[in-house]
Tab-separated table of C-alpha atoms in Angstrom:
chain	number	residue	atom	x	y	z
A	1	MET	CA	7.419	-17.444	-6.195
A	2	PRO	CA	4.919	-20.239	-5.796
A	3	ILE	CA	1.513	-18.525	-5.494
A	4	GLN	CA	-1.728	-20.386	-5.569
A	5	LEU	CA	-4.699	-19.665	-7.160
A	6	SER	CA	-5.909	-23.808	-6.941
A	7	ALA	CA	-9.900	-21.498	-6.172
A	8	VAL	CA	-9.411	-19.375	-9.419
A	9	ALA	CA	-11.688	-21.005	-13.036
A	10	ASP	CA	-9.063	-22.575	-15.091
A	11	GLY	CA	-10.978	-20.162	-17.616
A	12	VAL	CA	-9.326	-17.109	-15.211
A	13	ARG	CA	-6.085	-18.645	-14.282
A	14	ARG	CA	-4.201	-16.821	-16.666
A	15	PRO	CA	-5.312	-13.541	-16.033
A	16	ALA	CA	-4.887	-14.397	-13.058
A	17	PHE	CA	-1.227	-14.127	-12.791
A	18	ARG	CA	-0.913	-11.284	-14.523
A	19	ALA	CA	-2.914	-9.183	-12.778
A	20	ILE	CA	-0.936	-10.301	-9.836
A	21	ALA	CA	2.474	-10.304	-11.769
A	22	GLY	CA	1.953	-6.532	-13.052
A	23	LEU	CA	-0.863	-5.526	-9.954
A	24	GLY	CA	2.121	-5.787	-7.429
A	25	ALA	CA	5.294	-4.419	-9.660
A	26	THR	CA	2.829	-0.836	-10.143
A	27	GLN	CA	2.087	-1.037	-6.299
A	28	ILE	CA	6.157	-1.739	-5.728
A	29	ILE	CA	6.284	1.367	-7.722
A	30	GLY	CA	3.213	3.497	-6.452
A	31	TRP	CA	3.708	2.760	-2.679
A	32	GLY	CA	8.442	3.530	-3.626
A	33	THR	CA	7.981	6.958	-5.395
A	34	THR	CA	5.616	8.242	-3.134
A	35	PHE	CA	4.516	7.430	-0.047
A	36	SER	CA	8.341	5.610	1.111
A	37	SER	CA	10.143	8.598	-0.313
A	38	LEU	CA	10.380	10.372	2.683
A	39	PRO	CA	11.372	8.478	4.980
A	40	ILE	CA	14.643	9.854	2.703
A	41	PHE	CA	13.449	12.906	1.050
A	42	GLY	CA	11.642	14.318	4.115
A	43	SER	CA	14.544	16.363	5.629
A	44	PRO	CA	16.583	17.311	2.684
A	45	ILE	CA	12.974	18.644	1.500
A	46	ALA	CA	12.937	20.919	4.199
A	47	HIS	CA	15.283	22.210	4.661
A	48	ASP	CA	15.799	23.389	1.167
A	49	LEU	CA	12.607	24.260	0.573
A	50	GLY	CA	13.170	26.465	3.713
A	51	MET	CA	10.509	25.255	5.648
A	52	ALA	CA	9.525	23.143	9.177
A	53	ARG	CA	10.754	19.841	9.063
A	54	GLU	CA	6.867	19.009	9.762
A	55	TRP	CA	5.385	20.183	6.583
A	56	ALA	CA	7.516	18.418	4.645
A	57	PHE	CA	5.536	15.136	5.650
A	58	ALA	CA	1.724	17.075	6.142
A	59	GLY	CA	2.753	16.325	2.443
A	60	ILE	CA	1.062	12.668	2.609
A	61	THR	CA	-1.873	14.118	5.745
A	62	VAL	CA	-2.745	16.430	2.365
A	63	THR	CA	-2.917	13.623	-0.597
A	64	LEU	CA	-5.073	11.053	2.276
A	65	LEU	CA	-7.029	13.928	2.982
A	66	VAL	CA	-7.930	14.618	-0.879
A	67	GLY	CA	-7.733	10.860	-1.749
A	68	ALA	CA	-10.444	10.720	1.388
A	69	LEU	CA	-12.648	13.253	-0.215
A	70	VAL	CA	-12.260	11.429	-4.333
A	71	ALA	CA	-12.043	8.351	-3.448
A	72	PRO	CA	-16.078	7.494	-2.914
A	73	ARG	CA	-16.486	8.978	-6.162
A	74	ILE	CA	-13.256	6.840	-7.853
A	75	GLY	CA	-14.743	3.149	-5.660
A	76	ARG	CA	-18.344	3.725	-7.959
A	77	ARG	CA	-16.457	4.705	-11.002
A	78	ILE	CA	-14.707	1.706	-10.926
A	79	ASP	CA	-17.703	-0.168	-9.847
A	80	ARG	CA	-19.417	0.615	-12.913
A	81	ALA	CA	-16.617	0.176	-15.673
A	82	GLY	CA	-13.851	-1.517	-14.239
A	83	ALA	CA	-10.575	-0.296	-12.774
A	84	ARG	CA	-8.424	-0.759	-16.040
A	85	THR	CA	-8.907	2.948	-17.008
A	86	VAL	CA	-9.593	3.997	-13.959
A	87	MET	CA	-6.068	2.249	-12.719
A	88	VAL	CA	-4.200	3.772	-16.231
A	89	VAL	CA	-5.520	7.204	-15.273
A	90	GLY	CA	-4.453	7.205	-11.680
A	91	SER	CA	-0.966	6.374	-13.626
A	92	VAL	CA	-1.154	9.928	-15.426
A	93	VAL	CA	-2.045	11.801	-12.284
A	94	ALA	CA	0.826	10.454	-10.476
A	95	ALA	CA	3.054	11.574	-12.946
A	96	LEU	CA	1.604	15.612	-13.116
A	97	ALA	CA	1.971	14.467	-9.187
A	98	LEU	CA	5.778	13.646	-9.265
A	99	ALA	CA	6.507	16.127	-11.346
A	100	VAL	CA	4.906	19.023	-9.928
A	101	MET	CA	6.780	18.174	-6.601
A	102	SER	CA	10.006	18.490	-9.050
A	103	GLN	CA	9.919	21.798	-9.010
A	104	SER	CA	8.843	22.815	-5.651
A	105	TRP	CA	10.438	26.062	-4.720
A	106	ASN	CA	8.187	26.317	-1.415
A	107	LEU	CA	5.718	24.698	1.232
A	108	TYR	CA	2.761	25.442	-1.307
A	109	SER	CA	4.164	24.575	-4.247
A	110	TYR	CA	5.416	21.795	-2.852
A	111	LEU	CA	1.918	20.009	-1.199
A	112	ALA	CA	0.354	21.226	-4.739
A	113	GLY	CA	2.057	18.615	-5.573
A	114	TRP	CA	0.271	16.788	-3.050
A	115	VAL	CA	-3.321	17.760	-3.075
A	116	VAL	CA	-3.118	16.319	-6.620
A	117	LEU	CA	-1.277	13.207	-5.640
A	118	GLY	CA	-4.176	12.857	-3.313
A	119	LEU	CA	-6.154	12.812	-6.892
A	120	ALA	CA	-4.156	9.843	-8.139
A	121	THR	CA	-4.003	7.517	-4.485
A	122	PRO	CA	-7.654	6.160	-5.673
A	123	MET	CA	-6.801	5.254	-8.821
A	124	MET	CA	-3.160	4.108	-8.088
A	125	LEU	CA	-3.101	1.959	-5.134
A	126	MET	CA	-5.029	-0.468	-3.255
A	127	ASN	CA	-8.137	1.360	-3.353
A	128	ALA	CA	-8.326	0.699	-6.841
A	129	ALA	CA	-6.182	-2.317	-7.047
A	130	MET	CA	-8.411	-4.815	-5.136
A	131	PRO	CA	-11.169	-4.557	-7.015
A	132	GLY	CA	-9.479	-4.754	-10.769
A	133	LEU	CA	-7.875	-7.750	-9.125
A	134	VAL	CA	-11.792	-9.240	-7.922
A	135	GLN	CA	-13.137	-8.131	-11.618
A	136	VAL	CA	-10.191	-10.311	-12.819
A	137	VAL	CA	-10.681	-13.409	-11.092
A	138	GLY	CA	-14.128	-13.654	-9.140
A	139	ALA	CA	-15.699	-14.570	-6.341
A	140	ASN	CA	-12.563	-16.397	-4.705
A	141	ALA	CA	-9.835	-13.956	-4.662
A	142	ARG	CA	-8.802	-14.301	-1.031
A	143	GLN	CA	-5.378	-15.649	-2.088
A	144	ALA	CA	-5.580	-13.040	-5.226
A	145	ILE	CA	-5.111	-10.836	-2.702
A	146	THR	CA	-3.433	-11.584	-0.312
A	147	SER	CA	-0.666	-12.801	-3.319
A	148	LEU	CA	-0.773	-8.939	-4.019
A	149	MET	CA	-0.304	-8.097	-0.487
A	150	LEU	CA	2.720	-10.518	-0.187
A	151	LEU	CA	4.553	-8.836	-3.393
A	152	SER	CA	3.421	-4.956	-1.959
A	153	GLY	CA	5.029	-5.864	1.307
A	154	LEU	CA	8.502	-5.655	-0.108
A	155	THR	CA	8.230	-1.529	-1.525
A	156	SER	CA	10.286	-0.794	1.835
A	157	THR	CA	13.090	-2.739	1.205
A	158	ILE	CA	13.171	-2.026	-2.804
A	159	PHE	CA	13.039	1.310	-3.230
A	160	LEU	CA	14.123	2.595	0.632
A	161	PRO	CA	18.170	1.950	-1.348
A	162	ILE	CA	17.105	3.209	-4.481
A	163	ASN	CA	15.617	6.091	-2.205
A	164	ALA	CA	18.917	6.940	-0.517
A	165	TRP	CA	20.532	6.021	-3.848
A	166	LEU	CA	18.614	8.387	-6.165
A	167	PHE	CA	19.360	11.396	-3.781
A	168	ALA	CA	22.742	10.409	-3.611
A	169	LYS	CA	23.144	10.639	-7.124
A	170	VAL	CA	21.038	13.519	-8.574
A	171	GLY	CA	19.144	14.932	-5.061
A	172	TRP	CA	14.450	14.295	-4.659
A	173	GLN	CA	14.092	17.025	-7.059
A	174	HIS	CA	15.063	14.858	-10.478
A	175	ALA	CA	14.240	11.121	-8.548
A	176	TYR	CA	10.549	12.620	-8.625
A	177	LEU	CA	11.136	14.277	-12.215
A	178	ILE	CA	12.709	9.884	-12.952
A	179	PHE	CA	9.514	8.415	-10.514
A	180	ALA	CA	7.015	10.650	-12.796
A	181	GLY	CA	8.365	9.044	-16.008
A	182	VAL	CA	8.683	6.017	-14.744
A	183	HIS	CA	4.634	6.836	-13.628
A	184	LEU	CA	4.403	7.314	-16.687
A	185	LEU	CA	5.700	4.774	-19.103
A	186	ILE	CA	6.429	1.590	-17.097
A	187	CYS	CA	3.214	1.824	-14.449
A	188	ALA	CA	0.143	2.855	-17.188
A	189	PRO	CA	1.443	0.731	-19.654
A	190	LEU	CA	1.920	-1.640	-16.779
A	191	HIS	CA	-2.031	-1.080	-15.274
A	192	TRP	CA	-3.512	-1.653	-18.666
A	193	PHE	CA	-1.975	-5.236	-19.263
A	194	ALA	CA	-2.566	-6.279	-16.096
A	195	LEU	CA	-6.687	-6.098	-16.043
A	196	LYS	CA	-7.228	-7.278	-19.193
A	197	PRO	CA	-10.705	-8.735	-19.597
A	198	PRO	CA	-10.399	-12.284	-19.086
A	199	PRO	CA	-11.900	-14.058	-22.063
A	200	PRO	CA	-15.637	-14.637	-22.832
A	201	GLY	CA	-17.129	-17.473	-21.016
A	202	ALA	CA	-14.459	-17.409	-18.060
A	203	GLN	CA	-15.938	-17.195	-14.922
A	204	ALA	CA	-14.671	-13.964	-13.779
A	205	VAL	CA	-17.323	-10.864	-12.729
A	206	THR	CA	-17.328	-7.445	-14.757
A	207	SER	CA	-18.260	-5.785	-11.294
A	208	ALA	CA	-17.519	-5.983	-7.952
A	209	ARG	CA	-21.344	-4.698	-7.828
A	210	ALA	CA	-21.657	-8.360	-9.636
A	211	ASN	CA	-19.218	-10.213	-7.129
A	212	ARG	CA	-20.600	-9.306	-4.551
A	213	ARG	CA	-24.653	-9.783	-6.116
A	214	ALA	CA	-23.665	-13.565	-7.232
A	215	PHE	CA	-21.682	-14.123	-4.698
A	216	PRO	CA	-23.342	-12.898	-1.374
A	217	PRO	CA	-20.226	-13.563	1.093
A	218	GLU	CA	-20.700	-16.122	4.463
A	219	GLY	CA	-21.127	-14.634	7.779
A	220	VAL	CA	-23.201	-10.477	6.179
A	221	LEU	CA	-24.083	-8.736	9.123
A	222	LEU	CA	-27.505	-8.113	9.932
A	223	PRO	CA	-28.691	-4.866	8.648
A	224	GLU	CA	-28.815	-3.475	12.683
A	225	HIS	CA	-25.353	-3.882	13.223
A	226	HIS	CA	-23.472	-2.769	10.327
A	227	LYS	CA	-22.785	1.426	12.110
A	228	ARG	CA	-21.450	-0.489	14.639
A	229	ALA	CA	-18.726	-2.505	12.523
A	230	PHE	CA	-17.854	0.500	10.147
A	231	VAL	CA	-16.835	2.207	13.728
A	232	LEU	CA	-15.289	-0.579	14.775
A	233	LEU	CA	-13.299	-1.337	11.931
A	234	ALA	CA	-12.760	2.763	11.777
A	235	VAL	CA	-11.375	3.145	15.379
A	236	TRP	CA	-9.118	-0.443	14.014
A	237	THR	CA	-7.965	0.417	10.896
A	238	CYS	CA	-7.079	4.027	12.216
A	239	SER	CA	-5.233	3.334	15.041
A	240	GLU	CA	-2.803	1.277	13.979
A	241	GLY	CA	-2.419	4.008	11.044
A	242	LEU	CA	-1.253	5.685	13.451
A	243	ILE	CA	1.173	3.997	14.784
A	244	THR	CA	3.011	1.720	11.446
A	245	TRP	CA	1.910	5.116	8.687
A	246	GLY	CA	3.962	7.955	11.513
A	247	LEU	CA	6.686	5.507	12.218
A	248	ASN	CA	7.211	4.746	8.503
A	249	LEU	CA	7.600	7.943	7.811
A	250	GLN	CA	9.569	8.832	10.226
A	251	ILE	CA	11.653	5.870	11.118
A	252	ILE	CA	14.840	6.335	9.521
A	253	ASP	CA	16.074	9.347	12.024
A	254	ILE	CA	14.320	8.077	13.998
A	255	LEU	CA	17.215	5.284	13.726
A	256	LYS	CA	19.782	7.865	12.846
A	257	ALA	CA	18.849	9.912	16.189
A	258	SER	CA	19.386	6.756	18.429
A	259	GLY	CA	23.050	6.283	16.613
A	260	LEU	CA	22.560	4.023	13.796
A	261	THR	CA	24.775	5.339	11.037
A	262	VAL	CA	22.505	6.148	7.192
A	263	VAL	CA	23.077	2.468	5.742
A	264	GLU	CA	23.230	0.699	9.302
A	265	ALA	CA	19.227	2.277	9.689
A	266	ILE	CA	18.545	1.525	5.573
A	267	GLY	CA	19.327	-1.914	6.295
A	268	VAL	CA	18.043	-2.562	9.177
A	269	TRP	CA	14.164	-1.328	7.848
A	270	ALA	CA	14.637	-3.905	4.743
A	271	PHE	CA	14.083	-6.731	7.578
A	272	VAL	CA	10.924	-5.461	7.320
A	273	GLY	CA	9.240	-6.092	3.936
A	274	PRO	CA	10.677	-9.783	3.769
A	275	CYS	CA	9.074	-9.920	6.735
A	276	GLN	CA	5.816	-8.457	5.345
A	277	SER	CA	5.865	-10.763	3.445
A	278	LEU	CA	6.210	-13.983	5.174
A	279	ALA	CA	3.303	-12.772	7.272
A	280	ARG	CA	1.203	-13.287	4.194
A	281	PHE	CA	2.466	-15.625	2.840
A	282	ALA	CA	1.766	-17.661	5.784
A	283	GLU	CA	-1.835	-16.449	5.442
A	284	LEU	CA	-1.517	-17.601	1.483
A	285	MET	CA	-0.344	-20.842	2.443
A	286	SER	CA	-2.990	-21.222	4.917
A	287	GLY	CA	-6.195	-21.416	2.236
A	288	GLY	CA	-8.165	-19.842	4.998
A	289	ARG	CA	-8.000	-22.186	6.851
A	290	HIS	CA	-8.508	-19.612	10.031
A	291	SER	CA	-10.628	-15.994	10.949
A	292	ILE	CA	-10.056	-12.880	10.526
A	293	LEU	CA	-10.088	-11.804	13.639
A	294	THR	CA	-6.940	-15.582	14.093
A	295	SER	CA	-4.923	-12.903	11.708
A	296	MET	CA	-5.904	-9.093	13.653
A	297	LEU	CA	-4.989	-11.115	16.772
A	298	GLY	CA	-1.827	-11.941	16.033
A	299	ALA	CA	-1.524	-8.082	13.813
A	300	ALA	CA	-1.559	-7.294	17.846
A	301	VAL	CA	0.365	-9.278	19.544
A	302	PHE	CA	3.264	-9.043	16.803
A	303	THR	CA	2.664	-4.946	17.011
A	304	SER	CA	3.644	-5.325	20.818
A	305	LEU	CA	6.451	-7.425	20.993
A	306	SER	CA	8.581	-5.383	18.703
A	307	PHE	CA	8.227	-2.291	20.826
A	308	VAL	CA	8.617	-4.444	23.892
A	309	VAL	CA	11.660	-5.139	22.487
A	310	LEU	CA	13.544	-2.193	23.065
A	311	LEU	CA	13.257	-1.337	26.089
A	312	PRO	CA	15.004	-3.300	28.246
A	313	PHE	CA	17.940	-2.867	25.695
A	314	GLY	CA	17.038	0.124	23.931
A	315	ILE	CA	18.297	0.302	20.130
A	316	SER	CA	21.134	-0.871	18.505
A	317	VAL	CA	21.521	-3.299	15.324
A	318	PRO	CA	20.733	-6.497	16.815
A	319	THR	CA	17.635	-5.047	18.994
A	320	ALA	CA	16.246	-2.710	16.081
A	321	VAL	CA	16.819	-5.856	13.738
A	322	ALA	CA	14.285	-7.744	16.091
A	323	PHE	CA	12.087	-4.941	16.826
A	324	CYS	CA	11.714	-4.718	12.536
A	325	ILE	CA	10.954	-8.502	12.636
A	326	ALA	CA	7.858	-8.052	14.719
A	327	MET	CA	7.270	-4.716	13.324
A	328	GLY	CA	7.432	-6.464	9.489
A	329	VAL	CA	4.855	-10.016	10.925
A	330	GLY	CA	2.389	-7.567	12.519
A	331	HIS	CA	1.983	-4.948	10.361
A	332	GLY	CA	1.975	-7.405	7.511
A	333	LEU	CA	-0.956	-9.529	9.487
A	334	CYS	CA	-2.795	-6.448	9.960
A	335	HIS	CA	-2.960	-5.422	6.576
A	336	CYS	CA	-4.092	-8.877	5.736
A	337	ALA	CA	-7.025	-8.077	7.995
A	338	GLN	CA	-7.721	-4.986	7.491
A	339	HIS	CA	-7.958	-5.921	3.679
A	340	LEU	CA	-9.913	-9.334	3.909
A	341	ALA	CA	-12.076	-7.452	6.423
A	342	THR	CA	-13.638	-5.300	3.996
A	343	GLY	CA	-12.983	-6.094	0.249
A	344	PRO	CA	-15.178	-7.197	-2.023
A	345	VAL	CA	-14.215	-10.781	-1.247
A	346	ARG	CA	-15.782	-14.440	-0.145
A	347	ARG	CA	-15.014	-14.962	3.867
A	348	ALA	CA	-13.846	-19.212	2.817
C-alpha cells in the first residue's frame, strides 16, 4: 500500500513511516476493541446483565462525555510534552477499562468501565495520534494524516469478524479481557516505538504549538470570524456524528432485523472499511490539489445517496452492498475533511 510523503523532509521520512504504520495498527486496535465491539456485544451484554438494550449502548455516550471533559487538559499536555508518553499511558488506562468491563455484573459496574475508557480515549485514539504524528512529521503533515486515516478506516472490516468469532468462542467478557491484554502488551509498546522522536537536526517540530508558530496555516480566519467558524464546525461534526456513530453501533442489528443473516450483515458492512480507505486514498493521491470544502461536499453527496439507494428497493444483500459502498465513501471523505479542517496542519 503506497504512502506518499513527498512533502516530508528526508531526515523525517523513516520516522514518519514508522509513526504511520505503528499508529495505524494501534488505531485499528483501539477503535476495534472499544467502539466497534458493541455492534456484536451490545445486545448480549444487555441480556446477560439484565438491563435494557439501550443501556448497553449508553456506554458510548458515557465515554464521549467523559472524554470531552478531560480532552482539553490532555491536549495541553500533548502540546507541552509531546504525545508519546500520553499515548502509552492511554493504552494502559484502556487496558484497565476493558478489564473492568470484562468483570461487569450489573449496569453500574458496566458503565464504570466506560467511564474509565472515557479517560483513555483522548490519550490513545485520534485526539492524540494526529498531533503525535505532526510532532514527528512536521509542518507538511496533510498526506501523513490522510495515510493514518486510510489505515484506520479498515477497523470495522478487520474487527467485526474478529469480535463475532471471539464472542462465539469465549463470550464477550473473556473477549474484553483479551482486548485488555492486547492494549497492554501490544499498543503501549507500539506507541512508544512509533512516536520515537526524529534524529537531531531533522525538520520536525516538538509540539503542535511550535508547529503553528513556525508554520502558520494558510487562510487563517480573522479573529472576528473564529466564533462563527467554531459553531459551524461543531454543528457539522455533531450532525454527521449523530448519523454515522448511531448507525455504526446499530447496523448489525438493523440488517438482521431487515432479513439478513448475521454472516450476511457482517459481510455486507465489511465493504464500508475498504470504501472509507479508498476515499481517503483518493484524498492522499490528490496531494491537496482540492480544498477541504470539496471533500466535505463530496461526503454530503455520497452519504445522502447511500440512504436514497434503499428507498425504492428495500434492504437485500445487493442494495445493502450499494448502501455500504456509498456510506463508506461518504464517511471516508467526511473524516478527511473534519480532521484536516480542525487538525494542526497547513492547508496545501
